[in-house]
mmCIF file of C-alpha atoms in Angstrom:
data_model
loop_
_atom_site.group_PDB
_atom_site.id
_atom_site.type_symbol
_atom_site.label_atom_id
_atom_site.label_comp_id
_atom_site.label_asym_id
_atom_site.label_seq_id
_atom_site.Cartn_x
_atom_site.Cartn_y
_atom_site.Cartn_z
ATOM 1 C CA MET A 1 98.280 17.966 -92.841
ATOM 2 C CA ASP A 2 101.056 17.777 -90.884
ATOM 3 C CA PRO A 3 100.008 15.737 -87.683
ATOM 4 C CA GLU A 4 102.488 18.186 -85.618
ATOM 5 C CA LEU A 5 100.911 21.089 -86.650
ATOM 6 C CA ASN A 6 97.372 19.385 -86.597
ATOM 7 C CA ARG A 7 98.386 19.241 -83.185
ATOM 8 C CA TYR A 8 99.264 22.521 -82.384
ATOM 9 C CA ILE A 9 96.327 23.670 -83.569
ATOM 10 C CA LEU A 10 94.084 21.511 -81.440
ATOM 11 C CA LEU A 11 95.687 22.144 -78.476
ATOM 12 C CA ASN A 12 96.698 26.019 -78.624
ATOM 13 C CA GLU A 13 93.048 27.475 -77.680
ATOM 14 C CA GLY A 14 94.253 28.997 -75.054
ATOM 15 C CA LYS A 15 96.494 30.998 -78.322
ATOM 16 C CA GLY A 16 93.433 31.849 -79.829
ATOM 17 C CA LEU A 17 91.995 28.842 -81.602
ATOM 18 C CA VAL A 18 88.699 28.405 -80.167
ATOM 19 C CA PRO A 19 85.536 25.753 -81.291
ATOM 20 C CA GLY A 20 84.546 27.265 -85.332
ATOM 21 C CA TYR A 21 81.472 25.267 -86.120
ATOM 22 C CA PRO A 22 78.805 26.032 -88.810
ATOM 23 C CA GLN A 23 75.760 28.254 -88.545
ATOM 24 C CA SER A 24 74.031 24.882 -88.763
ATOM 25 C CA THR A 25 75.309 23.101 -86.400
ATOM 26 C CA LEU A 26 74.844 25.935 -83.417
ATOM 27 C CA ASP A 27 71.568 26.400 -84.345
ATOM 28 C CA ILE A 28 70.686 22.806 -83.766
ATOM 29 C CA LEU A 29 72.779 21.759 -81.310
ATOM 30 C CA GLY A 30 72.512 24.603 -79.850
ATOM 31 C CA LYS A 31 74.758 27.179 -78.547
ATOM 32 C CA ARG A 32 75.717 26.402 -74.869
ATOM 33 C CA ASN A 33 76.595 22.689 -75.760
ATOM 34 C CA ILE A 34 80.301 21.450 -74.842
ATOM 35 C CA ALA A 35 81.837 21.457 -78.704
ATOM 36 C CA ALA A 36 80.423 25.130 -79.107
ATOM 37 C CA VAL A 37 82.069 26.250 -75.443
ATOM 38 C CA ASN A 38 85.275 27.778 -74.956
ATOM 39 C CA GLY A 39 87.455 28.982 -71.684
ATOM 40 C CA SER A 40 85.601 28.384 -67.913
ATOM 41 C CA ASN A 41 82.618 27.556 -69.330
ATOM 42 C CA HIS A 42 83.868 24.737 -71.256
ATOM 43 C CA LYS A 43 85.597 23.704 -67.808
ATOM 44 C CA ARG A 44 82.544 23.434 -66.087
ATOM 45 C CA ILE A 45 80.389 21.556 -68.389
ATOM 46 C CA ARG A 46 83.108 19.067 -68.560
ATOM 47 C CA GLY A 47 83.297 18.742 -65.088
ATOM 48 C CA SER A 48 79.364 18.194 -65.063
ATOM 49 C CA LEU A 49 79.340 15.803 -67.675
ATOM 50 C CA GLN A 50 82.423 13.587 -66.823
ATOM 51 C CA SER A 51 80.414 13.092 -63.665
ATOM 52 C CA LEU A 52 77.876 11.623 -65.276
ATOM 53 C CA ILE A 53 79.626 9.368 -67.867
ATOM 54 C CA GLY A 54 83.150 8.873 -67.190
ATOM 55 C CA PRO A 55 84.766 5.736 -65.816
ATOM 56 C CA ALA A 56 83.243 5.807 -62.341
ATOM 57 C CA LYS A 57 80.046 6.492 -63.414
ATOM 58 C CA ILE A 58 79.857 3.853 -65.935
ATOM 59 C CA LYS A 59 81.446 0.727 -63.686
ATOM 60 C CA ASP A 60 79.001 1.178 -60.754
ATOM 61 C CA GLU A 61 75.844 2.673 -62.945
ATOM 62 C CA LEU A 62 75.658 2.278 -66.687
ATOM 63 C CA LEU A 63 77.624 -0.844 -67.567
ATOM 64 C CA PRO A 64 75.034 -2.827 -66.011
ATOM 65 C CA LYS A 65 71.997 -1.149 -67.766
ATOM 66 C CA ILE A 66 74.111 -0.628 -71.191
ATOM 67 C CA ASP A 67 74.313 -4.916 -70.860
ATOM 68 C CA ARG A 68 70.717 -5.559 -70.142
ATOM 69 C CA TYR A 69 69.541 -3.290 -73.207
ATOM 70 C CA THR A 70 71.383 -4.553 -75.459
ATOM 71 C CA ARG A 71 70.827 -8.467 -74.991
ATOM 72 C CA ILE A 72 67.470 -7.085 -75.329
ATOM 73 C CA LEU A 73 68.323 -5.680 -78.669
ATOM 74 C CA LEU A 74 69.952 -8.216 -80.095
ATOM 75 C CA ASP A 75 67.213 -11.415 -78.819
ATOM 76 C CA ASN A 76 65.423 -12.867 -81.735
ATOM 77 C CA LEU A 77 67.401 -12.001 -84.823
ATOM 78 C CA ASP A 78 67.949 -16.168 -85.741
ATOM 79 C CA GLY A 79 67.010 -16.050 -89.406
ATOM 80 C CA LYS A 80 66.332 -12.425 -89.676
ATOM 81 C CA THR A 81 67.962 -10.720 -92.603
ATOM 82 C CA ILE A 82 69.133 -6.991 -90.857
ATOM 83 C CA ASP A 83 70.729 -3.575 -91.923
ATOM 84 C CA ILE A 84 73.520 -3.475 -89.462
ATOM 85 C CA GLN A 85 73.932 0.102 -89.685
ATOM 86 C CA LYS A 86 70.224 0.907 -89.034
ATOM 87 C CA MET A 87 70.452 -1.889 -86.210
ATOM 88 C CA THR A 88 73.200 -0.120 -84.611
ATOM 89 C CA ASN A 89 71.918 3.388 -84.393
ATOM 90 C CA ASP A 90 68.942 2.034 -82.882
ATOM 91 C CA MET A 91 70.340 -0.004 -80.618
ATOM 92 C CA VAL A 92 72.582 3.731 -79.414
ATOM 93 C CA LEU A 93 69.626 6.091 -79.497
ATOM 94 C CA PHE A 94 67.639 3.697 -77.577
ATOM 95 C CA ILE A 95 70.443 2.648 -74.908
ATOM 96 C CA ASP A 96 70.748 6.675 -74.560
ATOM 97 C CA PHE A 97 67.700 8.328 -74.491
ATOM 98 C CA LYS A 98 67.182 5.798 -71.192
ATOM 99 C CA HIS A 99 70.706 7.236 -69.476
ATOM 100 C CA VAL A 100 69.008 10.176 -70.460
ATOM 101 C CA MET A 101 65.579 9.252 -68.765
ATOM 102 C CA GLU A 102 64.930 6.023 -67.508
ATOM 103 C CA ILE A 103 60.989 5.433 -66.955
ATOM 104 C CA GLU A 104 59.512 8.731 -69.637
ATOM 105 C CA SER A 105 61.331 7.002 -72.627
ATOM 106 C CA SER A 106 59.562 3.830 -72.968
ATOM 107 C CA SER A 107 56.727 5.719 -73.583
ATOM 108 C CA ILE A 108 57.920 8.459 -75.933
ATOM 109 C CA TYR A 109 61.110 6.668 -77.518
ATOM 110 C CA GLU A 110 59.207 6.104 -81.301
ATOM 111 C CA THR A 111 58.022 9.754 -81.500
ATOM 112 C CA PHE A 112 61.921 11.335 -79.704
ATOM 113 C CA LYS A 113 63.595 9.222 -82.293
ATOM 114 C CA ALA A 114 61.452 10.592 -85.390
ATOM 115 C CA GLU A 115 62.250 14.769 -84.536
ATOM 116 C CA ILE A 116 65.735 13.149 -83.461
ATOM 117 C CA ASP A 117 66.127 12.066 -87.061
ATOM 118 C CA LYS A 118 65.429 14.748 -88.494
ATOM 119 C CA LEU A 119 67.484 16.829 -86.199
ATOM 120 C CA ILE A 120 70.237 15.505 -87.378
ATOM 121 C CA VAL A 121 70.046 15.727 -90.717
ATOM 122 C CA GLY A 122 70.148 19.681 -90.370
ATOM 123 C CA THR A 123 73.366 19.853 -88.353
ATOM 124 C CA LEU A 124 75.402 20.017 -91.475
ATOM 125 C CA SER A 125 73.673 21.871 -94.006
ATOM 126 C CA LEU A 126 73.089 25.305 -95.622
ATOM 127 C CA PRO A 127 71.157 28.006 -93.162
ATOM 128 C CA ILE A 128 68.616 28.831 -95.089
ATOM 129 C CA ASN A 129 64.888 28.061 -93.491
ATOM 130 C CA ILE A 130 62.930 27.279 -95.800
ATOM 131 C CA PRO A 131 60.220 23.898 -95.620
ATOM 132 C CA GLY A 132 61.767 21.665 -97.281
ATOM 133 C CA THR A 133 65.661 22.163 -96.670
ATOM 134 C CA ASN A 134 67.598 19.996 -94.235
ATOM 135 C CA TYR A 135 67.877 22.930 -92.238
ATOM 136 C CA HIS A 136 64.518 23.355 -92.186
ATOM 137 C CA HIS A 137 63.888 20.138 -90.925
ATOM 138 C CA GLY A 138 66.606 19.844 -88.270
ATOM 139 C CA PHE A 139 65.541 23.232 -87.009
ATOM 140 C CA LEU A 140 61.696 21.963 -86.488
ATOM 141 C CA GLY A 141 63.241 18.557 -85.002
ATOM 142 C CA ARG A 142 65.438 21.215 -82.674
ATOM 143 C CA LYS A 143 62.229 23.175 -81.713
ATOM 144 C CA ASN A 144 60.044 19.457 -81.155
ATOM 145 C CA VAL A 145 62.979 17.803 -79.158
ATOM 146 C CA LEU A 146 63.511 21.192 -77.054
ATOM 147 C CA LYS A 147 59.184 21.180 -76.471
ATOM 148 C CA ILE A 148 59.627 16.719 -75.467
ATOM 149 C CA LEU A 149 62.721 17.703 -72.477
ATOM 150 C CA ARG A 150 61.432 20.856 -71.079
ATOM 151 C CA ASP A 151 57.647 19.223 -70.450
ATOM 152 C CA ILE A 152 59.156 16.550 -69.013
ATOM 153 C CA ILE A 153 61.109 18.801 -66.880
ATOM 154 C CA GLU A 154 58.428 20.705 -65.736
ATOM 155 C CA LYS A 155 56.986 17.372 -64.465
ATOM 156 C CA ARG A 156 59.442 15.951 -62.616
ATOM 157 C CA ARG A 157 59.721 19.154 -60.946
ATOM 158 C CA ASN A 158 56.172 19.296 -60.157
ATOM 159 C CA SER A 159 56.700 15.603 -58.634
ATOM 160 C CA SER A 160 57.866 13.880 -55.199
ATOM 161 C CA VAL A 161 59.075 10.938 -57.393
ATOM 162 C CA LYS A 162 62.631 10.195 -56.700
ATOM 163 C CA HIS A 163 64.684 9.104 -60.487
ATOM 164 C CA ASN A 164 67.793 7.961 -61.200
ATOM 165 C CA ASP A 165 69.688 8.896 -64.768
ATOM 166 C CA MET A 166 71.447 11.665 -66.124
ATOM 167 C CA LEU A 167 68.633 14.117 -66.382
ATOM 168 C CA ALA A 168 67.788 13.524 -62.580
ATOM 169 C CA TYR A 169 71.408 13.949 -61.903
ATOM 170 C CA LEU A 170 71.809 17.540 -63.906
ATOM 171 C CA LEU A 171 68.461 18.957 -62.155
ATOM 172 C CA LYS A 172 69.738 18.413 -58.759
ATOM 173 C CA GLU A 173 73.407 18.875 -59.489
ATOM 174 C CA GLU A 174 74.672 21.020 -55.902
ATOM 175 C CA ASP A 175 77.825 21.721 -56.913
ATOM 176 C CA SER A 176 78.218 25.197 -57.859
ATOM 177 C CA ARG A 177 81.231 24.335 -60.301
ATOM 178 C CA TYR A 178 79.670 22.148 -62.249
ATOM 179 C CA LYS A 179 75.385 23.450 -61.773
ATOM 180 C CA LEU A 180 73.918 24.056 -65.124
ATOM 181 C CA ASN A 181 71.451 26.447 -66.288
ATOM 182 C CA ASP A 182 68.342 25.494 -68.476
ATOM 183 C CA GLU A 183 69.539 26.144 -71.736
ATOM 184 C CA GLU A 184 73.104 24.086 -70.614
ATOM 185 C CA LEU A 185 71.216 21.287 -69.526
ATOM 186 C CA LEU A 186 69.251 21.463 -72.465
ATOM 187 C CA ASP A 187 71.825 21.565 -75.012
ATOM 188 C CA GLN A 188 74.125 18.821 -73.369
ATOM 189 C CA LEU A 189 71.135 16.931 -73.279
ATOM 190 C CA ILE A 190 70.960 17.034 -77.163
ATOM 191 C CA MET A 191 74.259 16.506 -77.893
ATOM 192 C CA PHE A 192 74.586 13.707 -75.766
ATOM 193 C CA LEU A 193 72.305 12.012 -77.708
ATOM 194 C CA TYR A 194 73.912 13.520 -80.928
ATOM 195 C CA SER A 195 77.244 12.340 -80.499
ATOM 196 C CA GLY A 196 77.041 8.579 -79.864
ATOM 197 C CA TYR A 197 74.262 8.047 -81.907
ATOM 198 C CA GLU A 198 76.347 8.786 -85.063
ATOM 199 C CA THR A 199 80.388 7.838 -84.208
ATOM 200 C CA VAL A 200 78.981 4.712 -82.031
ATOM 201 C CA SER A 201 76.401 3.371 -84.750
ATOM 202 C CA THR A 202 79.216 3.505 -87.347
ATOM 203 C CA THR A 203 82.388 2.616 -85.862
ATOM 204 C CA SER A 204 79.655 -0.592 -84.695
ATOM 205 C CA MET A 205 78.676 -1.521 -87.903
ATOM 206 C CA MET A 206 82.208 -0.632 -89.464
ATOM 207 C CA ALA A 207 83.602 -2.847 -87.233
ATOM 208 C CA ILE A 208 81.243 -6.075 -88.437
ATOM 209 C CA LYS A 209 82.172 -4.934 -91.924
ATOM 210 C CA TYR A 210 86.200 -5.540 -90.911
ATOM 211 C CA LEU A 211 85.240 -8.994 -89.115
ATOM 212 C CA HIS A 212 83.563 -10.497 -91.889
ATOM 213 C CA ASP A 213 86.409 -9.537 -94.268
ATOM 214 C CA HIS A 214 88.902 -10.852 -91.466
ATOM 215 C CA PRO A 215 87.549 -14.300 -90.048
ATOM 216 C CA THR A 216 91.306 -14.538 -88.483
ATOM 217 C CA VAL A 217 90.674 -11.791 -86.322
ATOM 218 C CA LEU A 218 87.355 -12.684 -85.736
ATOM 219 C CA GLN A 219 87.872 -16.234 -84.141
ATOM 220 C CA GLU A 220 90.032 -14.681 -82.512
ATOM 221 C CA LEU A 221 87.710 -11.961 -80.680
ATOM 222 C CA ARG A 222 84.906 -14.920 -80.459
ATOM 223 C CA ASP A 223 87.482 -16.731 -78.296
ATOM 224 C CA GLU A 224 87.938 -13.863 -76.020
ATOM 225 C CA HIS A 225 84.566 -13.850 -75.547
ATOM 226 C CA PHE A 226 83.515 -17.453 -74.979
ATOM 227 C CA ALA A 227 86.853 -17.095 -72.889
ATOM 228 C CA ILE A 228 84.781 -14.552 -70.564
ATOM 229 C CA GLN A 229 81.482 -16.419 -71.232
ATOM 230 C CA GLY A 230 82.453 -19.635 -70.198
ATOM 231 C CA ARG A 231 83.400 -17.604 -66.425
ATOM 232 C CA LYS A 232 80.228 -16.534 -65.769
ATOM 233 C CA LYS A 233 76.579 -18.158 -65.425
ATOM 234 C CA PRO A 234 74.286 -18.534 -67.655
ATOM 235 C CA GLU A 235 72.603 -14.633 -68.335
ATOM 236 C CA GLU A 236 75.105 -13.319 -65.909
ATOM 237 C CA PRO A 237 75.894 -9.334 -66.983
ATOM 238 C CA ILE A 238 78.840 -8.514 -67.828
ATOM 239 C CA ASP A 239 81.286 -6.254 -65.327
ATOM 240 C CA TRP A 240 84.088 -4.010 -65.175
ATOM 241 C CA ASN A 241 86.451 -6.783 -64.635
ATOM 242 C CA ASP A 242 84.875 -8.492 -68.068
ATOM 243 C CA TYR A 243 85.335 -5.481 -69.773
ATOM 244 C CA LYS A 244 88.790 -4.259 -68.773
ATOM 245 C CA SER A 245 89.436 -7.808 -69.616
ATOM 246 C CA MET A 246 88.302 -7.729 -73.223
ATOM 247 C CA SER A 247 92.430 -6.638 -74.988
ATOM 248 C CA LEU A 248 91.690 -7.772 -78.055
ATOM 249 C CA THR A 249 88.352 -6.347 -78.078
ATOM 250 C CA ARG A 250 89.435 -2.841 -77.574
ATOM 251 C CA ALA A 251 91.603 -3.244 -80.179
ATOM 252 C CA VAL A 252 89.688 -4.258 -83.146
ATOM 253 C CA ILE A 253 87.532 -0.992 -81.745
ATOM 254 C CA LEU A 254 90.771 1.190 -82.385
ATOM 255 C CA GLU A 255 91.561 -0.102 -85.489
ATOM 256 C CA THR A 256 87.919 0.295 -86.695
ATOM 257 C CA GLN A 257 88.105 3.713 -86.139
ATOM 258 C CA ARG A 258 91.899 4.913 -87.085
ATOM 259 C CA LEU A 259 90.758 2.219 -90.977
ATOM 260 C CA ALA A 260 86.988 3.664 -90.914
ATOM 261 C CA THR A 261 87.628 7.569 -89.548
ATOM 262 C CA VAL A 262 84.538 8.110 -88.309
ATOM 263 C CA VAL A 263 85.420 11.979 -88.011
ATOM 264 C CA ASN A 264 87.451 13.219 -90.789
ATOM 265 C CA GLY A 265 88.276 16.158 -88.490
ATOM 266 C CA VAL A 266 87.081 19.252 -86.439
ATOM 267 C CA LEU A 267 86.905 23.250 -86.914
ATOM 268 C CA ARG A 268 88.393 25.883 -85.163
ATOM 269 C CA LYS A 269 87.901 29.699 -85.495
ATOM 270 C CA THR A 270 90.796 31.913 -84.663
ATOM 271 C CA THR A 271 89.928 34.809 -81.831
ATOM 272 C CA GLU A 272 92.550 37.227 -83.131
ATOM 273 C CA ASP A 273 94.970 37.271 -86.279
ATOM 274 C CA LEU A 274 97.395 33.924 -86.026
ATOM 275 C CA GLU A 275 101.267 33.974 -87.152
ATOM 276 C CA LEU A 276 101.779 30.377 -87.990
ATOM 277 C CA ASN A 277 105.406 31.413 -88.981
ATOM 278 C CA GLY A 278 107.358 28.797 -86.505
ATOM 279 C CA MET A 279 105.646 26.010 -86.926
ATOM 280 C CA LEU A 280 105.675 25.977 -90.357
ATOM 281 C CA ARG A 281 109.507 26.625 -90.872
ATOM 282 C CA LYS A 282 109.779 23.377 -88.736
ATOM 283 C CA LEU A 283 107.570 21.609 -90.461
ATOM 284 C CA PHE A 284 108.901 22.307 -94.024
ATOM 285 C CA ALA A 285 112.405 21.730 -92.635
ATOM 286 C CA GLN A 286 110.854 18.206 -91.814
ATOM 287 C CA ILE A 287 109.834 17.527 -95.803
ATOM 288 C CA ASN A 288 112.749 19.958 -96.970
ATOM 289 C CA ILE A 289 110.302 21.846 -98.811
ATOM 290 C CA SER A 290 111.050 25.530 -99.191
ATOM 291 C CA GLY A 291 108.495 28.387 -101.328
ATOM 292 C CA SER A 292 105.162 29.079 -100.926
ATOM 293 C CA PHE A 293 102.424 26.245 -98.514
ATOM 294 C CA HIS A 294 99.260 25.629 -99.757
ATOM 295 C CA VAL A 295 96.868 25.513 -97.465
ATOM 296 C CA PHE A 296 92.204 25.632 -97.112
ATOM 297 C CA LEU A 297 90.976 27.913 -95.035
ATOM 298 C CA PHE A 298 87.440 29.473 -94.672
ATOM 299 C CA GLY A 299 86.772 33.054 -94.870
ATOM 300 C CA ASN A 300 83.190 34.540 -92.627
ATOM 301 C CA SER A 301 80.941 33.189 -96.186
ATOM 302 C CA ILE A 302 83.227 31.876 -98.453
ATOM 303 C CA SER A 303 85.769 29.175 -98.906
ATOM 304 C CA LEU A 304 89.222 30.819 -100.149
ATOM 305 C CA ALA A 305 92.342 28.368 -101.245
ATOM 306 C CA SER A 306 95.112 30.774 -100.973
ATOM 307 C CA TYR A 307 99.037 31.238 -101.890
ATOM 308 C CA TYR A 308 100.965 32.642 -99.152
ATOM 309 C CA PRO A 309 104.779 33.354 -99.191
ATOM 310 C CA PHE A 310 107.184 31.323 -96.934
ATOM 311 C CA SER A 311 107.434 34.181 -94.571
ATOM 312 C CA GLY A 312 104.791 36.332 -92.967
ATOM 313 C CA PHE A 313 102.283 33.110 -92.848
ATOM 314 C CA ALA A 314 99.182 34.511 -91.253
ATOM 315 C CA ILE A 315 95.547 33.592 -90.579
ATOM 316 C CA PRO A 316 93.282 36.733 -90.355
ATOM 317 C CA ARG A 317 91.142 37.097 -87.132
ATOM 318 C CA GLY A 318 87.528 35.597 -87.131
ATOM 319 C CA TRP A 319 88.881 32.939 -90.177
ATOM 320 C CA ARG A 320 87.745 29.323 -89.714
ATOM 321 C CA ILE A 321 90.410 26.175 -90.189
ATOM 322 C CA TYR A 322 89.216 22.864 -90.889
ATOM 323 C CA VAL A 323 91.973 20.819 -89.567
ATOM 324 C CA TYR A 324 91.898 17.164 -91.631
ATOM 325 C CA THR A 325 92.900 14.934 -89.049
ATOM 326 C CA ARG A 326 91.935 11.593 -91.754
ATOM 327 C CA GLU A 327 94.975 11.752 -93.202
ATOM 328 C CA ILE A 328 97.594 10.963 -89.756
ATOM 329 C CA ASN A 329 95.136 8.134 -90.011
ATOM 330 C CA TYR A 330 97.024 6.383 -92.682
ATOM 331 C CA ASP A 331 100.435 8.172 -91.988
ATOM 332 C CA PRO A 332 102.720 4.907 -92.540
ATOM 333 C CA PHE A 333 105.262 6.417 -89.890
ATOM 334 C CA LEU A 334 102.558 5.718 -87.779
ATOM 335 C CA TYR A 335 100.845 3.283 -88.776
ATOM 336 C CA PRO A 336 102.934 0.721 -90.632
ATOM 337 C CA GLU A 337 100.665 -1.010 -93.367
ATOM 338 C CA PRO A 338 98.370 1.401 -93.062
ATOM 339 C CA LEU A 339 95.673 0.296 -95.201
ATOM 340 C CA ARG A 340 95.969 -3.232 -93.312
ATOM 341 C CA PHE A 341 93.477 -3.773 -91.383
ATOM 342 C CA ASN A 342 95.404 -4.892 -88.108
ATOM 343 C CA PRO A 343 94.248 -4.470 -84.707
ATOM 344 C CA ARG A 344 96.609 -6.050 -82.633
ATOM 345 C CA ARG A 345 99.233 -3.435 -83.491
ATOM 346 C CA TRP A 346 96.993 -1.460 -80.219
ATOM 347 C CA LEU A 347 97.753 -4.233 -77.840
ATOM 348 C CA ASP A 348 101.176 -1.878 -77.444
ATOM 349 C CA LYS A 349 99.554 0.058 -75.004
ATOM 350 C CA SER A 350 101.272 3.379 -75.964
ATOM 351 C CA MET A 351 99.602 3.258 -79.149
ATOM 352 C CA GLU A 352 96.280 4.661 -77.489
ATOM 353 C CA SER A 353 97.832 7.600 -75.855
ATOM 354 C CA HIS A 354 100.097 8.745 -78.545
ATOM 355 C CA GLN A 355 100.197 12.482 -79.367
ATOM 356 C CA TYR A 356 99.192 12.190 -83.260
ATOM 357 C CA GLN A 357 96.066 10.046 -82.169
ATOM 358 C CA PHE A 358 92.735 12.217 -82.397
ATOM 359 C CA PHE A 359 90.062 9.851 -83.007
ATOM 360 C CA PHE A 360 88.461 11.242 -80.156
ATOM 361 C CA GLY A 361 89.766 14.529 -80.100
ATOM 362 C CA GLY A 362 92.705 16.426 -77.640
ATOM 363 C CA GLY A 363 93.966 17.888 -74.471
ATOM 364 C CA SER A 364 90.668 19.752 -73.191
ATOM 365 C CA ARG A 365 88.841 18.731 -75.771
ATOM 366 C CA LEU A 366 89.023 14.956 -75.228
ATOM 367 C CA CYS A 367 85.718 13.462 -75.608
ATOM 368 C CA PRO A 368 84.396 12.939 -71.967
ATOM 369 C CA GLY A 369 82.104 10.411 -73.731
ATOM 370 C CA LYS A 370 85.064 8.445 -74.803
ATOM 371 C CA GLU A 371 85.251 5.728 -72.609
ATOM 372 C CA LEU A 372 81.749 5.082 -72.353
ATOM 373 C CA GLY A 373 81.206 5.076 -76.168
ATOM 374 C CA ILE A 374 84.021 2.132 -76.326
ATOM 375 C CA VAL A 375 81.528 0.233 -74.068
ATOM 376 C CA LYS A 376 78.382 -0.386 -75.661
ATOM 377 C CA ILE A 377 80.513 -0.880 -78.865
ATOM 378 C CA ALA A 378 81.785 -3.952 -76.574
ATOM 379 C CA ILE A 379 79.090 -5.082 -75.540
ATOM 380 C CA PHE A 380 77.643 -5.240 -78.033
ATOM 381 C CA LEU A 381 80.599 -7.169 -80.053
ATOM 382 C CA HIS A 382 80.234 -9.663 -77.402
ATOM 383 C CA TYR A 383 76.822 -10.607 -77.393
ATOM 384 C CA PHE A 384 76.821 -10.631 -81.203
ATOM 385 C CA VAL A 385 79.677 -12.592 -81.547
ATOM 386 C CA THR A 386 78.599 -15.501 -79.219
ATOM 387 C CA ARG A 387 75.627 -15.358 -80.316
ATOM 388 C CA TYR A 388 75.389 -15.112 -84.486
ATOM 389 C CA ARG A 389 77.302 -16.692 -86.698
#
């Protein structure tokens, strides 16, 4: 799909293009999660999360914890054969669970992880609630995760013990602009754990794969991290200034996300009949094509591939549009030699903010956890490349 048309659809929520996730995703991640709501509710929930996982919070509180937990998880791997994907999955969920509830996490982590695994399986499945289906497993996983979280919330509300984690902040939030009810709170916790579990772990795994395949880049990355290590005392943790100096590391992460395309696209739903005539005329003028336009759209219950005449093109109300962003990542006009792993392209700071870069969404839907995700991968790479060969 054309980058300009993608951008139009993603950045025009106010014109009737709202999130349109499948029923199974809404049932399992919650109808009040940040990716599912729109308008004032989205703005309020985003503000609440941004104060919890934005750059200021990372710098002052979260980075030292990420550093400590990552070192713990990467200890004692000498001589072992490890599954990178499983290791990074476990690492990300463990760190995020510690962010959510630091004290209780130690005693319930294994039980909670088993239920999260069930939940994830069901998020992209047919909503058929029959024993044995992925949806059924996912639905049970959500039910059990909610029970665990509600029990902990009840105990905290009946206790005078003070906590310093995400759940504590959400429970005591006094700013009425960002106050969440219990249903919203629970859905944000589930979404936070789910979103990082897949995207951050997969990006970490693929970064290791690309670095293995490109030894020159790997050596340059090692040089960057050994230089950081050389400025610090033994066992001194990574701080914000160290992280901000990891320019090649950030470039490796962004190039991994581009080439691996961890998220292929997003769904939007029309809230009214939507005319795209002007946008399509511009598209066809750019590529010098006339005639008909082939578009894949999703109706209420079936997938349709329809041919519409060039004039009078409209998407009916209630239909879903799959914005396929993957192809943009391989556009040679945006990324010369697009199939080549070339992190250095991202050392040009303007690349990260160009208008067709949708790795983390765009506009008001820019992922509030963008910087947190990059920090987790950067800290993982620091200890991985300085401790192991």
